[in-house]
């Protein structure tokens, strides 16, 4: 029997950001010139508010402003990361790991090669909410999907391997919408753990952003909690951070990635604005053995 989705406790805190991303994906999906189509994003929002509509959302001026400074970042990063993961899967990474997956519906909406296993990691109640919404809509995964309920501050590598992840085989990893929220030492530990679990020919895709006056003030208009969510993430530049652990990185500024999609530079990451920060998208590969 399908369970009625209940909004979990963790969606009131950091998890609320997962619904914020879903809102931006729902808005992008309703554009005629969309960069991707995520038909599931609006279902998550409708489970919280049955009257939800992508364009009416963000009715408060503060929310609308925050969404406006973030919208193009989420649109461009989603397209970039969709492609990075599919390419890695097509090149032979049969295991895909979505860290802090939130309402990411890639397991359902991307055309995975046969045999792909997608592991989704997040808090148990976030995953339960997500599964209940997807079940209630009759959604079917386009891969072998494995939920891994875990806290990324705990021993998640063990939870992942106990769920069937094989560290001896190449994997495609995704750390999306998460690095900025980690203190630097936690970001280092996350990357160390990913690296320890990664066989040669593995790929890691991520986004990262530098906070700014513009972004802080847009968050402050909404809540103090949202201001405090930013903990900085890696302190060195992404190239050095990844290369020091044996990854071969390719880092793109979000402004360049936006231009490649013929989208405006997201205001919060526009190098021409003194009050803006910076945003990056990256892929990194572990070399194959010779
Ligand atoms: C900004 S959302 C990003 C979600 C998703 N990656 C995306 O881009 O759509 C952050 C996610 O991190 C999850 N998260 C935060 N801290 C976590 C932790 N300690 N363990 C597991 N998940 C966590 C939240 O529940 C939330 O779903």
CSV table of C-alpha atoms and ligand atoms in Angstrom, one decimal:
chain,number,residue,atom,x,y,z
A,1,UNK,CA,0.0,0.0,0.0
A,2,UNK,CA,1.3,3.5,-0.8
A,3,UNK,CA,2.2,5.5,2.3
A,4,UNK,CA,0.9,9.0,2.6
A,5,UNK,CA,4.0,11.3,2.4
A,6,UNK,CA,4.6,13.1,5.7
A,7,UNK,CA,7.0,16.0,5.8
A,8,UNK,CA,10.0,14.9,7.9
A,9,UNK,CA,11.7,16.7,10.7
A,10,UNK,CA,14.9,17.1,8.8
A,11,UNK,CA,13.1,18.9,6.0
A,12,UNK,CA,12.7,21.8,8.5
A,13,UNK,CA,16.5,22.3,8.7
A,14,UNK,CA,19.3,21.7,6.2
A,15,UNK,CA,16.9,19.4,4.4
A,16,UNK,CA,14.7,22.4,3.6
A,17,UNK,CA,17.4,23.3,1.1
A,18,UNK,CA,16.5,20.1,-0.8
A,19,UNK,CA,13.0,21.4,-1.3
A,20,UNK,CA,14.5,24.8,-2.4
A,21,UNK,CA,16.5,23.0,-5.1
A,22,UNK,CA,13.3,21.0,-6.1
A,23,UNK,CA,11.5,24.3,-6.4
A,24,UNK,CA,14.2,25.7,-8.8
A,25,UNK,CA,14.2,22.5,-10.8
A,26,UNK,CA,10.4,22.6,-11.1
A,27,UNK,CA,10.6,26.2,-12.3
A,28,UNK,CA,13.3,25.3,-14.8
A,29,UNK,CA,11.4,22.3,-16.1
A,30,UNK,CA,8.4,24.5,-16.8
A,31,UNK,CA,10.4,26.8,-19.2
A,32,UNK,CA,10.1,26.2,-22.9
A,33,UNK,CA,13.9,26.6,-23.2
A,34,UNK,CA,14.6,24.3,-20.2
A,35,UNK,CA,18.1,22.9,-19.7
A,36,UNK,CA,16.7,19.6,-18.3
A,37,UNK,CA,13.3,18.2,-17.5
A,38,UNK,CA,12.6,17.1,-13.9
A,39,UNK,CA,8.9,16.2,-13.9
A,40,UNK,CA,9.2,14.9,-10.3
A,41,UNK,CA,10.4,18.1,-8.7
A,42,UNK,CA,6.9,19.6,-8.5
A,43,UNK,CA,5.5,16.5,-6.9
A,44,UNK,CA,7.8,16.9,-3.9
A,45,UNK,CA,6.5,20.5,-3.5
A,46,UNK,CA,2.9,19.5,-4.0
A,47,UNK,CA,3.3,16.9,-1.2
A,48,UNK,CA,4.2,19.8,1.2
A,49,UNK,CA,1.7,22.3,-0.3
A,50,UNK,CA,-1.0,20.8,-2.6
A,51,UNK,CA,-1.6,24.3,-4.1
A,52,UNK,CA,2.0,24.5,-5.2
A,53,UNK,CA,2.7,25.9,-8.7
A,54,UNK,CA,6.3,26.6,-9.8
A,55,UNK,CA,5.6,30.2,-10.8
A,56,UNK,CA,3.5,31.2,-7.8
A,57,UNK,CA,6.2,29.9,-5.5
A,58,UNK,CA,8.4,32.3,-3.7
A,59,UNK,CA,5.5,34.7,-3.2
A,60,UNK,CA,7.3,36.5,-0.4
A,61,UNK,CA,9.7,39.1,-1.7
A,62,UNK,CA,12.6,37.6,0.3
A,63,UNK,CA,12.1,34.1,-1.1
A,64,UNK,CA,11.7,35.5,-4.6
A,65,UNK,CA,15.0,37.4,-4.3
A,66,UNK,CA,16.9,34.4,-3.0
A,67,UNK,CA,15.5,32.2,-5.7
A,68,UNK,CA,16.4,34.8,-8.3
A,69,UNK,CA,20.0,34.9,-7.2
A,70,UNK,CA,20.3,31.1,-7.2
A,71,UNK,CA,18.0,30.0,-10.1
A,72,UNK,CA,20.5,30.0,-13.0
A,73,UNK,CA,23.2,28.3,-10.8
A,74,UNK,CA,20.8,25.4,-10.1
A,75,UNK,CA,19.7,25.2,-13.8
A,76,UNK,CA,23.2,25.2,-15.2
A,77,UNK,CA,24.7,22.9,-12.6
A,78,UNK,CA,21.9,20.3,-13.0
A,79,UNK,CA,22.5,20.2,-16.8
A,80,UNK,CA,26.3,20.0,-16.3
A,81,UNK,CA,26.1,17.2,-13.6
A,82,UNK,CA,23.5,15.2,-15.5
A,83,UNK,CA,25.9,15.0,-18.4
A,84,UNK,CA,28.9,14.2,-16.3
A,85,UNK,CA,27.2,11.3,-14.6
A,86,UNK,CA,25.7,9.9,-17.7
A,87,UNK,CA,29.1,10.1,-19.5
A,88,UNK,CA,30.8,8.3,-16.7
A,89,UNK,CA,28.1,5.6,-16.6
A,90,UNK,CA,28.4,5.2,-20.4
A,91,UNK,CA,32.2,4.8,-20.0
A,92,UNK,CA,31.7,2.0,-17.6
A,93,UNK,CA,31.0,3.3,-14.1
A,94,UNK,CA,28.2,0.9,-13.2
A,95,UNK,CA,27.9,2.3,-9.7
A,96,UNK,CA,26.7,5.9,-9.2
A,97,UNK,CA,26.6,7.4,-5.7
A,98,UNK,CA,24.5,10.5,-5.0
A,99,UNK,CA,25.7,12.0,-1.7
A,100,UNK,CA,23.2,14.0,0.2
A,101,UNK,CA,20.7,13.3,-2.6
A,102,UNK,CA,17.8,15.3,-1.3
A,103,UNK,CA,15.0,15.4,-3.9
A,104,UNK,CA,17.5,14.6,-6.8
A,105,UNK,CA,15.4,12.5,-9.2
A,106,UNK,CA,18.2,11.4,-11.5
A,107,UNK,CA,17.6,7.8,-10.7
A,108,UNK,CA,14.2,8.2,-12.3
A,109,UNK,CA,14.7,10.8,-15.1
A,110,UNK,CA,18.0,9.9,-16.7
A,111,UNK,CA,18.6,7.2,-19.4
A,112,UNK,CA,21.0,5.0,-17.5
A,113,UNK,CA,22.9,2.2,-19.3
A,114,UNK,CA,21.5,-1.2,-18.4
A,115,UNK,CA,23.0,-2.6,-15.2
A,116,UNK,CA,23.6,0.8,-13.6
A,117,UNK,CA,23.2,0.9,-9.8
A,118,UNK,CA,22.4,4.3,-8.3
A,119,UNK,CA,23.0,4.6,-4.5
A,120,UNK,CA,21.1,7.5,-2.9
A,121,UNK,CA,22.5,8.7,0.5
A,122,UNK,CA,20.6,11.1,2.8
A,123,UNK,CA,18.9,11.1,6.2
A,124,UNK,CA,16.4,8.3,6.7
A,125,UNK,CA,13.4,10.6,7.0
A,126,UNK,CA,14.3,12.6,3.9
A,127,UNK,CA,14.6,9.3,1.9
A,128,UNK,CA,11.3,8.1,3.3
A,129,UNK,CA,9.5,11.3,2.3
A,130,UNK,CA,11.0,11.1,-1.2
A,131,UNK,CA,10.1,7.4,-1.6
A,132,UNK,CA,6.5,8.0,-0.4
A,133,UNK,CA,6.0,10.9,-2.9
A,134,UNK,CA,7.5,8.9,-5.8
A,135,UNK,CA,5.5,5.8,-4.9
A,136,UNK,CA,2.3,7.8,-4.7
A,137,UNK,CA,3.0,9.0,-8.3
A,138,UNK,CA,3.8,5.5,-9.5
A,139,UNK,CA,7.3,6.6,-10.5
A,140,UNK,CA,9.7,3.8,-11.7
A,141,UNK,CA,13.4,4.1,-11.4
A,142,UNK,CA,15.4,3.9,-14.6
A,143,UNK,CA,18.2,1.9,-12.9
A,144,UNK,CA,18.7,-0.3,-9.9
A,145,UNK,CA,18.1,2.2,-7.2
A,146,UNK,CA,19.5,1.6,-3.7
A,147,UNK,CA,18.5,3.9,-0.8
A,148,UNK,CA,21.2,4.3,1.9
A,149,UNK,CA,19.8,6.0,5.0
A,150,UNK,CA,22.8,7.5,6.7
A,151,UNK,CA,24.3,10.6,8.3
A,152,UNK,CA,27.3,11.8,6.4
A,153,UNK,CA,28.9,12.8,9.7
A,154,UNK,CA,28.9,9.1,10.7
A,155,UNK,CA,30.4,6.0,9.2
A,156,UNK,CA,28.6,6.3,5.8
A,157,UNK,CA,31.3,4.3,3.9
A,158,UNK,CA,30.3,1.3,5.9
A,159,UNK,CA,26.6,1.9,5.3
A,160,UNK,CA,27.3,2.2,1.6
A,161,UNK,CA,29.4,-1.0,1.3
A,162,UNK,CA,26.8,-2.9,3.4
A,163,UNK,CA,24.2,-1.8,0.9
A,164,UNK,CA,26.1,-3.5,-2.0
A,165,UNK,CA,28.6,-0.8,-3.2
A,166,UNK,CA,31.8,-2.5,-4.4
A,167,UNK,CA,34.9,-0.3,-3.8
A,168,UNK,CA,36.8,-2.6,-6.2
A,169,UNK,CA,34.8,-1.4,-9.2
A,170,UNK,CA,34.8,2.2,-10.7
A,171,UNK,CA,32.1,4.5,-9.5
A,172,UNK,CA,30.7,7.9,-10.4
A,173,UNK,CA,30.2,10.1,-7.4
A,174,UNK,CA,28.1,13.2,-7.0
A,175,UNK,CA,28.5,15.9,-4.3
A,176,UNK,CA,26.0,18.5,-5.3
A,177,UNK,CA,24.7,21.3,-3.2
A,178,UNK,CA,26.7,20.1,-0.2
A,179,UNK,CA,30.3,21.2,-0.1
A,180,UNK,CA,29.5,24.8,0.9
A,181,UNK,CA,27.6,23.6,3.9
A,182,UNK,CA,30.6,21.7,5.4
A,183,UNK,CA,33.3,23.1,7.6
A,184,UNK,CA,36.7,22.7,5.8
A,185,UNK,CA,37.8,19.7,7.9
A,186,UNK,CA,34.5,17.9,7.1
A,187,UNK,CA,34.9,18.6,3.4
A,188,UNK,CA,38.4,17.1,3.6
A,189,UNK,CA,37.1,14.0,5.3
A,190,UNK,CA,34.4,13.6,2.8
A,191,UNK,CA,36.9,13.7,-0.1
A,192,UNK,CA,39.3,11.4,1.7
A,193,UNK,CA,36.5,8.9,2.2
A,194,UNK,CA,35.3,9.1,-1.4
A,195,UNK,CA,38.9,8.6,-2.6
A,196,UNK,CA,39.4,5.6,-0.3
A,197,UNK,CA,36.3,4.0,-1.8
A,198,UNK,CA,37.2,4.8,-5.4
A,199,UNK,CA,38.7,2.2,-7.8
A,200,UNK,CA,40.8,3.5,-10.8
A,201,UNK,CA,38.7,5.0,-13.5
A,202,UNK,CA,36.2,6.4,-11.0
A,203,UNK,CA,34.8,9.9,-11.6
A,204,UNK,CA,33.7,12.6,-9.1
A,205,UNK,CA,31.4,15.4,-10.0
A,206,UNK,CA,30.6,18.4,-7.8
A,207,UNK,CA,29.6,22.0,-7.4
A,208,UNK,CA,31.0,24.5,-5.0
A,209,UNK,CA,30.4,28.1,-4.3
A,210,UNK,CA,32.0,31.0,-2.4
A,211,UNK,CA,29.8,33.0,-0.2
A,212,UNK,CA,29.3,36.7,-0.7
A,213,UNK,CA,27.7,39.8,0.6
A,214,UNK,CA,24.9,39.5,-2.0
A,215,UNK,CA,24.1,35.8,-1.1
A,216,UNK,CA,24.4,36.4,2.6
A,217,UNK,CA,22.0,39.3,2.6
A,218,UNK,CA,19.5,37.4,0.3
A,219,UNK,CA,19.6,34.5,2.9
A,220,UNK,CA,19.4,36.8,5.9
A,221,UNK,CA,16.1,38.2,4.5
A,222,UNK,CA,14.7,34.7,4.8
A,223,UNK,CA,16.2,33.3,8.1
A,224,UNK,CA,19.2,33.4,10.3
A,225,UNK,CA,19.4,29.6,10.0
A,226,UNK,CA,19.9,29.9,6.3
A,227,UNK,CA,22.8,32.4,6.8
A,228,UNK,CA,24.5,29.9,9.2
A,229,UNK,CA,24.2,27.0,6.7
A,230,UNK,CA,27.2,28.2,4.8
A,231,UNK,CA,30.3,26.7,6.5
A,232,UNK,CA,32.8,27.3,3.7
A,233,UNK,CA,33.8,23.9,2.4
A,234,UNK,CA,37.3,23.3,1.0
A,235,UNK,CA,39.7,26.2,1.7
A,236,UNK,CA,42.2,25.6,-1.1
A,237,UNK,CA,41.2,25.9,-4.7
A,238,UNK,CA,39.3,22.9,-6.1
A,239,UNK,CA,42.1,21.9,-8.5
A,240,UNK,CA,44.7,21.6,-5.8
A,241,UNK,CA,42.2,20.0,-3.3
A,242,UNK,CA,41.4,17.3,-5.8
A,243,UNK,CA,44.8,16.8,-7.3
A,244,UNK,CA,46.5,16.3,-4.0
A,245,UNK,CA,44.4,13.1,-3.5
A,246,UNK,CA,45.3,11.8,-7.0
A,247,UNK,CA,42.2,13.0,-8.9
A,248,UNK,CA,42.7,14.7,-12.3
A,249,UNK,CA,40.3,17.7,-12.1
A,250,UNK,CA,38.6,19.8,-14.7
A,251,UNK,CA,37.1,22.9,-13.0
A,252,UNK,CA,34.7,25.3,-14.7
A,253,UNK,CA,33.6,28.6,-13.4
A,254,UNK,CA,29.8,28.8,-13.3
A,255,UNK,CA,29.9,32.0,-15.4
A,256,UNK,CA,31.5,30.0,-18.2
A,257,UNK,CA,29.2,27.1,-17.8
A,258,UNK,CA,26.2,29.5,-18.0
A,259,UNK,CA,27.6,31.1,-21.1
A,260,UNK,CA,27.9,27.7,-22.7
A,261,UNK,CA,24.2,27.1,-22.0
A,262,UNK,CA,23.4,30.6,-23.3
A,263,UNK,CA,22.1,31.6,-19.9
A,264,UNK,CA,22.9,34.8,-18.0
A,265,UNK,CA,25.6,34.6,-15.3
A,266,UNK,CA,23.9,33.9,-11.9
A,267,UNK,CA,24.0,37.3,-10.1
A,268,UNK,CA,25.4,35.7,-6.9
A,269,UNK,CA,28.4,34.4,-8.9
A,270,UNK,CA,29.1,37.2,-11.4
A,271,UNK,CA,32.8,38.1,-11.2
A,272,UNK,CA,31.8,41.6,-12.5
A,273,UNK,CA,29.8,42.4,-9.3
A,274,UNK,CA,31.9,43.4,-6.3
A,275,UNK,CA,29.3,42.0,-3.9
A,276,UNK,CA,29.2,38.6,-5.6
A,277,UNK,CA,31.0,35.4,-4.8
A,278,UNK,CA,32.2,32.7,-7.2
A,279,UNK,CA,30.8,29.4,-8.2
A,280,UNK,CA,32.4,26.3,-9.8
A,281,UNK,CA,31.4,23.0,-11.4
A,282,UNK,CA,34.0,20.3,-11.5
A,283,UNK,CA,34.6,16.8,-12.7
A,284,UNK,CA,37.6,14.7,-11.6
A,285,UNK,CA,38.9,11.4,-12.7
A,286,UNK,CA,41.1,8.8,-11.2
A,287,UNK,CA,43.5,7.5,-13.8
A,288,UNK,CA,43.1,3.9,-15.1
A,289,UNK,CA,46.0,1.6,-14.4
A,290,UNK,CA,48.4,1.3,-17.4
B,1,LIG,C1,21.0,21.5,-0.8
B,1,LIG,S1,20.3,20.0,-0.5
B,1,LIG,C2,21.0,19.2,-2.0
B,1,LIG,C3,20.3,18.0,-2.4
B,1,LIG,C4,20.7,17.4,-3.7
B,1,LIG,N1,22.1,17.1,-3.7
B,1,LIG,C5,20.4,18.3,-4.9
B,1,LIG,O1,21.2,19.1,-5.4
B,1,LIG,O2,19.2,18.3,-5.3
B,1,LIG,C6,21.3,19.3,0.8
B,1,LIG,C7,20.9,17.9,1.2
B,1,LIG,O3,21.9,17.4,2.1
B,1,LIG,C8,21.3,16.5,3.1
B,1,LIG,N2,22.2,16.5,4.2
B,1,LIG,C9,22.7,17.5,4.9
B,1,LIG,N3,23.4,17.1,6.0
B,1,LIG,C10,23.5,15.7,5.9
B,1,LIG,C11,24.1,14.7,6.7
B,1,LIG,N4,24.8,15.0,7.7
B,1,LIG,N5,23.9,13.4,6.3
B,1,LIG,C12,23.1,13.1,5.2
B,1,LIG,N6,22.5,14.0,4.4
B,1,LIG,C13,22.7,15.3,4.8
B,1,LIG,C14,20.0,17.2,3.3
B,1,LIG,O4,19.1,16.4,3.9
B,1,LIG,C15,19.6,17.7,1.9
B,1,LIG,O5,18.8,16.7,1.3
